Amino acid sequence: MTRSHAAPLLDRLNAEQRAAATETERPALVLSGAGTGKTTLLIARVGVCLDRGYAPGEIAISTFRANLAREFRLRAQHAFGLRIARSLLMGTCHSLMGRLLRSRPDVAGLTEHYDVADEAASRRTILEACERGPRTLVDPADRKQMARLGKWLARVKAAGVAPGEAENWVDALLHAKAIARNLEGEAGGGSEGLDPGLQRLAAMWPDLAEPELPYLRAAAAIYPGYQQLLRDRDQADFDDLVLWPVLAMRRDEAVRKQFQSWASTWLVDEYQDSSDLQVEAFDLLAQRSRRLAAIGDDDQSIYGFSGATTAGILRFPERWPDAQVFRLTRNYRCSPIVLDAANALIAHNEGRFAKRLVSGEKRKRGENIVVAAAETREDAAWWVTAYIADWLDELGDDGSVFLLYRQNWQTRVIEEALVEAGIRYGLVGDVSFYERQEVRDALAYLLLFGACEDPAMAGGLPGSAAAVVGAPRAEDAVVAAWERVANLPARGLGPKSLDAIHRCWAEHPEIADLLEAGIAGRAALKGKALEGATNLAGLRSRWSDTGGQPLGDRLWSLLGAAGYLRFWETHDDPSSDQRLKNLEELARVADGLPTVADLFAHAAMSLDSVDALSPVRLMTFHGAKGLEAHVCILADLMEGIAPAKPALLAEQQGEPALIEEERRAAYVALTRTMTQACILVSSAGEESRFLGELLGGVAAREVDRVTVPPRPGRQRRRPRRAAG
Ligand code: ATP
Ligand code: MG
C-alpha cells in the first residue's frame, strides 16, 4: 500500500481543522482568526487531494506574496518530498494567472513574445496615453498628479472593469454613491433600500474622497488608449496578468474551458486580500470543478489601498451557496495574554464578522505584555537591544524575534542600536537602511564632494562602504559615486557626455578634476550637457561654504542645492515621502559624526551586521503576514506612525475606513507573537490609540511598564528643517 500523504498531517489537527482539511470535493470557506492553523490545514488539504488521486500538477495554491509561496513550498517539501512539492502549481495570484496568459497571449491581443512592463515602463505609457488621449483635468507635467491617476487606473483594473466600460462604470459608481448618501441623509438609515448591485457599488472604495474624483475620471478616460499603447508594443502590465485571462473567460467559453482544465483544485490562502478581479478569477477557474477553498481572515485584510476588498470573502457563501463554511476559533500561536489584547484591539473595528479567539493554553508567568516608554525613539531602540539579547539567551537556538515597524524609515534607529549592541539581524521584504536607493544616492553625493575636499579619504574607505555607492573596490568608489549622481536629477549628462568627461579626466586623475573636466572644453560638451556639468561643478563651492557646520546640515544643503530633494518631492512615486524621511534620518546620523569618512565607516558596520539567517528579523507590519516569532516588538506605536498620517487626515474628514485598515495592520503585527509582545513608545509624540485599545483587553498586572532612562552620553539632536 502506498503511504498516505495526509494521515500524519491530519493527526496533528483538531477536529474542526480536520473537517476543513478533508472536505475537498466542494467549495469551502475557511474564515477564521489569526494563528488558528489555516495555513497548516491548507497543507493537510493538499495531502488529502494527493491521497484522493489528484496529480500534484493539477493542484493550484495561491498565496499572497512570493515570500509566502517560498515558505509554503518548503513546508510542502517537508511534508510530501521534493518531487511533489516542485510539481504543485504554487505562486501568487499574479504569477499563476500570468502562466495562463502566457499560454494564450492572443486573448490580450499579444504575441507569444510579449513583455511584462515594469512599473517605470507602465508609468511612461500612462503619461503618453494622457498626452495623446482625451483632455482631462489632470496635468501630465505634474508627477504627483500622474501618480494619483496611476493609482486609480490600477484600482479600476483591480475592480475587473474592461477598458471600454470604464467611463460608464465610473458614472454608475458615483451615481450609486450619491443615491446612498441621499438615502442616508433622508432616513438616517444608510443604503439598505438600494438594490444589491447598487449597494455593492456604493460600498466600494470608502477612501474615494471628493478630491480624488478628477483622477478617477481621468483614469477611466485614458484607460482604453493606455491599453492600446501597451498592445502596440506587445506589452502587458502587472495588472493585465490577471485582467486579460478574466476578461477572456468572461466572454469566451472555449478559453474558459481551457483555463478551467489547467488545475482541478484551487486553494487560496490569505483570500481576504484578493481584489474583486482576483475573486472573480478564482470563481471562474473553479466554476466547473467546484473544488475551491478560500482561506482567510477578514480581520487581517490590509491591502485596501491596492484594491483588496473584504466583500470577496464575506460574500463567498452568496456566490457559492453549497459552500461548506468552517470557522476555527482556537488560536495555537499566541500566548493567552497577547490573544486577549489582540481580541480587544480588533473589536474596535466595525465592519467585521464578530469573532473571539480562544487560546488553547493557560496563562504563564513571564508572558506579560511589555510597554517600554522612552523620551526618544533612539532611547527606546537602545533599550530594546538589551531586551532582545536577554530573550535570545532564554530562547536558545530555535528562538525568533521580530522587530515590526509600520513605515520603513523607522528602521534607521533600530538598525543602529542593533549594530552597536553587536546583534546581527535580517530584513524580510525590505533592504537595510544603507541599501535603500535614496540613502545610497545621498551617500554618493557626500562621497563625491567629500573626496574633493579630502582626496586621501576615498583610499581608506572600508570595502562594504564602496559597495554602498555601487563600486566593486574602494579605489573605484568616487568615480562610481560620480556616475551614480552626475545625472540625478537629470542635468542633460547622458551616458555619452559622462563618457566624454571620463576620458578627459583620465589624463588628470585628481578627483576635483573629475568635476572640472566637463567644463574644461576638452570634453566638448554643449548646450544642456555643458550647463549641467557647470552646475554640478558649482556645487563644490556650495559644499566648501558649509565647512564647519554639522555634517547633517552640510548634507542637507548639498542635496537641496543639487536639486535632489526636489527630485523626490515631485517624484511620481507613492514611496517619495518615505524616501524623504529616510534622507532626514540619514542627516540625523550624519549630525552625530565628524567627517564623511566616519559616516561611511558607520554605514559599513551596519551593512556587515545584516545576516539573513539571524533569529532577529526586521519587517513591516504588512510584510509579517502569515509569519510568527516568539517575541514580537512593535516599534513606535504612536499616532501619525501607526496609525499613519493619511489615516488620521481621512478620519478628520469623517472617513474612518483607513483607521480601521491601520488597526488591522497592527492586529496582524501583534498576532505574530507566540510568547511575548513588547511595544515601544516615546514621548516625542502621542501614544497610538491602538495601545490603549489593546491594553483594554488585559489586566493591569499583565502589563509590565518600563520607563526607559535617557541613554547615557546621548546627544540631543535638532529637528531638521523642511526639505528644500
Ligand atoms: P495567520 O492568520 O497568521 O496566517 P494561520 O491561521 O494560517 O495564521 P498557522 O500559521 O497555520 O495559522 O498556525 C499557527 C501556529 O499554530 C503554527 O505554529 C502551527 O504550527 C500551530 N498549529 C496549528 N494548528 C495546530 C494544532 N492543531 N495543534 C497545535 N498547533 C497547531
Ligand atoms: Mg496563514
mmCIF file of N, CA and C and ligand atoms in Angstrom, residues 11-15 17 32-42 75 269-270 272 295-297 300 328 330-334 624-628 668 671-672 674, ligand 1:
data_model
loop_
_atom_site.group_PDB
_atom_site.id
_atom_site.type_symbol
_atom_site.label_atom_id
_atom_site.label_comp_id
_atom_site.label_asym_id
_atom_site.label_seq_id
_atom_site.Cartn_x
_atom_site.Cartn_y
_atom_site.Cartn_z
ATOM 1 N N ASP A 11 -3.300 14.004 11.659
ATOM 2 C CA ASP A 11 -3.158 13.605 13.062
ATOM 3 C C ASP A 11 -2.903 14.790 13.971
ATOM 4 N N ARG A 12 -2.209 15.766 13.431
ATOM 5 C CA ARG A 12 -1.826 16.903 14.266
ATOM 6 C C ARG A 12 -2.933 17.952 14.381
ATOM 7 N N LEU A 13 -4.014 17.777 13.626
ATOM 8 C CA LEU A 13 -5.057 18.808 13.623
ATOM 9 C C LEU A 13 -6.158 18.503 14.635
ATOM 10 N N ASN A 14 -6.876 19.537 15.047
ATOM 11 C CA ASN A 14 -8.049 19.292 15.887
ATOM 12 C C ASN A 14 -9.235 18.937 14.976
ATOM 13 N N ALA A 15 -10.364 18.595 15.607
ATOM 14 C CA ALA A 15 -11.488 18.075 14.817
ATOM 15 C C ALA A 15 -11.996 19.113 13.816
ATOM 16 N N GLN A 17 -10.368 21.611 12.425
ATOM 17 C CA GLN A 17 -9.383 21.778 11.344
ATOM 18 C C GLN A 17 -9.425 20.585 10.401
ATOM 19 N N SER A 32 -11.411 32.334 9.530
ATOM 20 C CA SER A 32 -11.123 32.325 10.952
ATOM 21 C C SER A 32 -9.916 33.164 11.271
ATOM 22 N N GLY A 33 -9.734 33.379 12.546
ATOM 23 C CA GLY A 33 -8.794 34.386 13.024
ATOM 24 C C GLY A 33 -7.335 33.995 12.898
ATOM 25 N N ALA A 34 -6.501 34.916 13.324
ATOM 26 C CA ALA A 34 -5.062 34.752 13.214
ATOM 27 C C ALA A 34 -4.581 33.556 14.025
ATOM 28 N N GLY A 35 -3.656 32.812 13.468
ATOM 29 C CA GLY A 35 -2.995 31.745 14.215
ATOM 30 C C GLY A 35 -3.884 30.562 14.536
ATOM 31 N N THR A 36 -4.990 30.395 13.810
ATOM 32 C CA THR A 36 -5.883 29.272 14.105
ATOM 33 C C THR A 36 -5.525 28.037 13.283
ATOM 34 N N GLY A 37 -4.450 28.122 12.542
ATOM 35 C CA GLY A 37 -3.994 26.942 11.810
ATOM 36 C C GLY A 37 -4.530 26.862 10.393
ATOM 37 N N LYS A 38 -4.879 27.990 9.805
ATOM 38 C CA LYS A 38 -5.418 27.977 8.436
ATOM 39 C C LYS A 38 -4.379 27.469 7.444
ATOM 40 N N THR A 39 -3.175 28.040 7.521
ATOM 41 C CA THR A 39 -2.153 27.633 6.571
ATOM 42 C C THR A 39 -1.750 26.180 6.826
ATOM 43 N N THR A 40 -1.755 25.801 8.099
ATOM 44 C CA THR A 40 -1.416 24.427 8.455
ATOM 45 C C THR A 40 -2.412 23.444 7.837
ATOM 46 N N LEU A 41 -3.693 23.789 7.922
ATOM 47 C CA LEU A 41 -4.684 22.843 7.392
ATOM 48 C C LEU A 41 -4.683 22.844 5.869
ATOM 49 N N LEU A 42 -4.247 23.974 5.289
ATOM 50 C CA LEU A 42 -4.174 24.030 3.831
ATOM 51 C C LEU A 42 -3.172 23.004 3.301
ATOM 52 N N ARG A 75 7.428 24.017 3.260
ATOM 53 C CA ARG A 75 6.587 23.179 4.114
ATOM 54 C C ARG A 75 6.045 21.996 3.320
ATOM 55 N N ASP A 269 -4.889 30.944 -0.110
ATOM 56 C CA ASP A 269 -4.589 31.402 1.255
ATOM 57 C C ASP A 269 -4.648 32.936 1.266
ATOM 58 N N GLU A 270 -4.848 33.523 2.434
ATOM 59 C CA GLU A 270 -4.946 34.991 2.571
ATOM 60 C C GLU A 270 -5.964 35.551 1.573
ATOM 61 N N GLN A 272 -8.598 37.079 2.013
ATOM 62 C CA GLN A 272 -9.189 38.385 2.352
ATOM 63 C C GLN A 272 -8.512 39.538 1.614
ATOM 64 N N ILE A 295 -9.408 30.628 1.955
ATOM 65 C CA ILE A 295 -8.952 30.570 3.337
ATOM 66 C C ILE A 295 -8.488 31.951 3.757
ATOM 67 N N GLY A 296 -9.065 32.478 4.806
ATOM 68 C CA GLY A 296 -8.639 33.823 5.176
ATOM 69 C C GLY A 296 -9.267 34.324 6.456
ATOM 70 N N ASP A 297 -9.024 35.597 6.708
ATOM 71 C CA ASP A 297 -9.475 36.229 7.946
ATOM 72 C C ASP A 297 -9.776 37.684 7.610
ATOM 73 N N GLN A 300 -7.678 40.497 8.946
ATOM 74 C CA GLN A 300 -6.296 40.710 8.527
ATOM 75 C C GLN A 300 -6.216 41.282 7.115
ATOM 76 N N LEU A 328 -12.797 28.408 12.571
ATOM 77 C CA LEU A 328 -11.909 27.857 13.601
ATOM 78 C C LEU A 328 -11.777 28.918 14.680
ATOM 79 N N ARG A 330 -9.903 28.288 17.738
ATOM 80 C CA ARG A 330 -8.811 28.060 18.676
ATOM 81 C C ARG A 330 -7.503 28.558 18.077
ATOM 82 N N ASN A 331 -6.895 29.482 18.781
ATOM 83 C CA ASN A 331 -5.618 30.017 18.311
ATOM 84 C C ASN A 331 -4.489 29.209 18.936
ATOM 85 N N TYR A 332 -3.606 28.723 18.106
ATOM 86 C CA TYR A 332 -2.499 27.898 18.609
ATOM 87 C C TYR A 332 -1.192 28.662 18.659
ATOM 88 N N ARG A 333 -1.214 29.884 18.264
ATOM 89 C CA ARG A 333 0.053 30.599 18.155
ATOM 90 C C ARG A 333 0.355 31.454 19.383
ATOM 91 N N CYS A 334 -0.596 32.316 19.726
ATOM 92 C CA CYS A 334 -0.279 33.390 20.672
ATOM 93 C C CYS A 334 -0.443 32.950 22.112
ATOM 94 N N ALA A 624 4.815 41.042 7.601
ATOM 95 C CA ALA A 624 4.840 39.970 8.596
ATOM 96 C C ALA A 624 3.684 38.986 8.435
ATOM 97 N N LYS A 625 2.756 39.323 7.566
ATOM 98 C CA LYS A 625 1.606 38.474 7.282
ATOM 99 C C LYS A 625 1.974 36.993 7.198
ATOM 100 N N GLY A 626 1.227 36.173 7.912
ATOM 101 C CA GLY A 626 1.424 34.734 7.791
ATOM 102 C C GLY A 626 2.606 34.168 8.564
ATOM 103 N N LEU A 627 3.502 35.033 9.093
ATOM 104 C CA LEU A 627 4.699 34.551 9.785
ATOM 105 C C LEU A 627 4.492 34.577 11.311
ATOM 106 N N GLU A 628 5.433 34.014 12.058
ATOM 107 C CA GLU A 628 5.323 34.042 13.519
ATOM 108 C C GLU A 628 6.695 34.022 14.172
ATOM 109 N N VAL A 668 -2.464 42.398 12.773
ATOM 110 C CA VAL A 668 -1.601 41.416 12.108
ATOM 111 C C VAL A 668 -0.257 41.363 12.832
ATOM 112 N N THR A 671 -0.512 39.729 16.366
ATOM 113 C CA THR A 671 -0.833 38.298 16.377
ATOM 114 C C THR A 671 0.265 37.424 15.765
ATOM 115 N N ARG A 672 1.408 37.998 15.440
ATOM 116 C CA ARG A 672 2.558 37.173 15.041
ATOM 117 C C ARG A 672 3.224 36.553 16.264
ATOM 118 N N MET A 674 4.246 34.590 19.482
ATOM 119 C CA MET A 674 3.997 33.316 20.148
ATOM 120 C C MET A 674 4.121 33.449 21.668
HETATM 121 P P1 ATP B 1 -2.352 33.543 10.117
HETATM 122 O O1 ATP B 1 -3.758 34.024 10.289
HETATM 123 O O2 ATP B 1 -1.397 34.372 10.863
HETATM 124 O O3 ATP B 1 -1.991 33.290 8.694
HETATM 125 P P2 ATP B 1 -2.891 30.726 10.389
HETATM 126 O O4 ATP B 1 -4.330 30.635 10.757
HETATM 127 O O5 ATP B 1 -2.526 30.461 8.995
HETATM 128 O O6 ATP B 1 -2.308 32.126 10.881
HETATM 129 P P3 ATP B 1 -0.871 28.794 11.068
HETATM 130 O O7 ATP B 1 0.273 29.614 10.664
HETATM 131 O O8 ATP B 1 -1.312 27.665 10.208
HETATM 132 O O9 ATP B 1 -2.138 29.728 11.373
HETATM 133 O O10 ATP B 1 -0.674 28.198 12.535
HETATM 134 C C1 ATP B 1 -0.280 28.996 13.629
HETATM 135 C C2 ATP B 1 0.557 28.167 14.608
HETATM 136 O O11 ATP B 1 -0.259 27.217 15.255
HETATM 137 C C3 ATP B 1 1.656 27.411 13.927
HETATM 138 O O12 ATP B 1 2.801 27.456 14.764
HETATM 139 C C4 ATP B 1 1.107 25.992 13.828
HETATM 140 O O13 ATP B 1 2.132 25.035 13.819
HETATM 141 C C5 ATP B 1 0.283 25.891 15.091
HETATM 142 N N1 ATP B 1 -0.864 24.964 14.983
HETATM 143 C C6 ATP B 1 -1.821 24.978 14.048
HETATM 144 N N2 ATP B 1 -2.735 24.012 14.282
HETATM 145 C C7 ATP B 1 -2.331 23.375 15.401
HETATM 146 C C8 ATP B 1 -2.852 22.269 16.164
HETATM 147 N N3 ATP B 1 -3.974 21.646 15.830
HETATM 148 N N4 ATP B 1 -2.169 21.913 17.271
HETATM 149 C C9 ATP B 1 -1.046 22.554 17.642
HETATM 150 N N5 ATP B 1 -0.509 23.581 16.969
HETATM 151 C C10 ATP B 1 -1.135 23.981 15.858
#
